[in-house]
CSV table of C-alpha atoms in Angstrom, one decimal:
chain,number,residue,atom,x,y,z
A,1,UNK,CA,5.0,-4.9,10.9
A,2,UNK,CA,2.0,-6.4,8.3
A,3,UNK,CA,0.0,-7.4,11.7
A,4,UNK,CA,-0.3,-3.9,12.7
A,5,UNK,CA,-2.9,-2.3,10.2
A,6,UNK,CA,-5.8,-2.0,10.8
A,7,UNK,CA,-9.3,-3.2,8.5
A,8,UNK,CA,-10.9,0.4,10.1
A,9,UNK,CA,-7.6,2.1,9.1
A,10,UNK,CA,-8.7,5.4,6.8
A,11,UNK,CA,-5.4,5.1,4.4
A,12,UNK,CA,-3.8,2.2,4.4
A,13,UNK,CA,-5.3,-1.1,3.0
A,14,UNK,CA,-2.5,-2.5,3.6
A,15,UNK,CA,1.4,-3.4,4.0
A,16,UNK,CA,3.8,-5.6,1.6
A,17,UNK,CA,7.5,-6.8,1.7
A,18,UNK,CA,10.0,-8.0,-0.6
A,19,UNK,CA,13.0,-9.5,-2.3
A,20,UNK,CA,12.6,-8.4,-5.4
A,21,UNK,CA,16.7,-8.4,-6.3
A,22,UNK,CA,19.8,-9.5,-4.7
A,23,UNK,CA,20.6,-6.8,-2.1
A,24,UNK,CA,16.8,-4.7,-3.1
A,25,UNK,CA,14.3,-4.9,-0.1
A,26,UNK,CA,10.7,-3.4,-1.4
A,27,UNK,CA,8.0,-2.2,1.5
A,28,UNK,CA,4.4,-1.6,-1.1
A,29,UNK,CA,1.9,0.6,1.4
A,30,UNK,CA,-1.7,-0.1,-0.7
A,31,UNK,CA,-3.6,2.9,0.0
A,32,UNK,CA,-7.4,3.1,-0.7
A,33,UNK,CA,-7.1,6.4,-1.9
A,34,UNK,CA,-4.1,8.4,-3.3
A,35,UNK,CA,-2.1,10.2,-1.5
A,36,UNK,CA,1.1,12.8,-1.6
A,37,UNK,CA,4.1,10.5,0.7
A,38,UNK,CA,6.9,13.0,2.2
A,39,UNK,CA,10.0,10.6,2.0
A,40,UNK,CA,13.1,10.7,4.1
A,41,UNK,CA,15.9,9.9,6.4
A,42,UNK,CA,17.0,10.2,10.0
A,43,UNK,CA,20.4,9.8,11.9
A,44,UNK,CA,20.8,7.3,14.5
A,45,UNK,CA,20.4,8.7,18.1
A,46,UNK,CA,20.5,6.8,21.2
A,47,UNK,CA,18.9,3.2,20.7
A,48,UNK,CA,17.9,3.5,17.5
A,49,UNK,CA,19.1,2.9,14.3
A,50,UNK,CA,19.1,5.2,10.6
A,51,UNK,CA,15.6,5.4,10.0
A,52,UNK,CA,13.3,5.9,6.6
A,53,UNK,CA,10.5,7.3,7.2
A,54,UNK,CA,7.4,7.7,5.4
A,55,UNK,CA,5.1,10.5,5.8
A,56,UNK,CA,1.6,10.0,3.5
A,57,UNK,CA,-0.7,12.6,3.0
A,58,UNK,CA,-3.7,13.5,2.0
A,59,UNK,CA,-3.9,14.1,-2.3
A,60,UNK,CA,-7.1,16.4,-1.9
A,61,UNK,CA,-7.3,19.4,0.7
A,62,UNK,CA,-10.7,17.5,3.3
A,63,UNK,CA,-13.5,19.0,2.0
A,64,UNK,CA,-14.4,19.6,5.9
A,65,UNK,CA,-18.4,19.9,5.6
A,66,UNK,CA,-18.1,16.6,3.2
A,67,UNK,CA,-15.9,15.4,6.4
A,68,UNK,CA,-19.3,16.2,8.6
A,69,UNK,CA,-21.7,14.9,6.2
A,70,UNK,CA,-19.9,11.2,5.5
A,71,UNK,CA,-19.2,11.6,9.7
A,72,UNK,CA,-23.1,11.3,9.5
A,73,UNK,CA,-24.5,8.8,7.4
């Protein structure tokens, strides 16, 4: 999982996983900018078991003009 984060990913700086207490696993996603998370679970389906899903949305809406200028620089 950690190796799948590309250095040029615009949102994720890194991912860390550890066990901070017996029976507890902590997953930390280091972000390059603020984000609004949406977290939910999905039940087992076909070959997939129970899943925990993290969707990350920009904390502030992207200004299309700023994005265009940044793209041109």
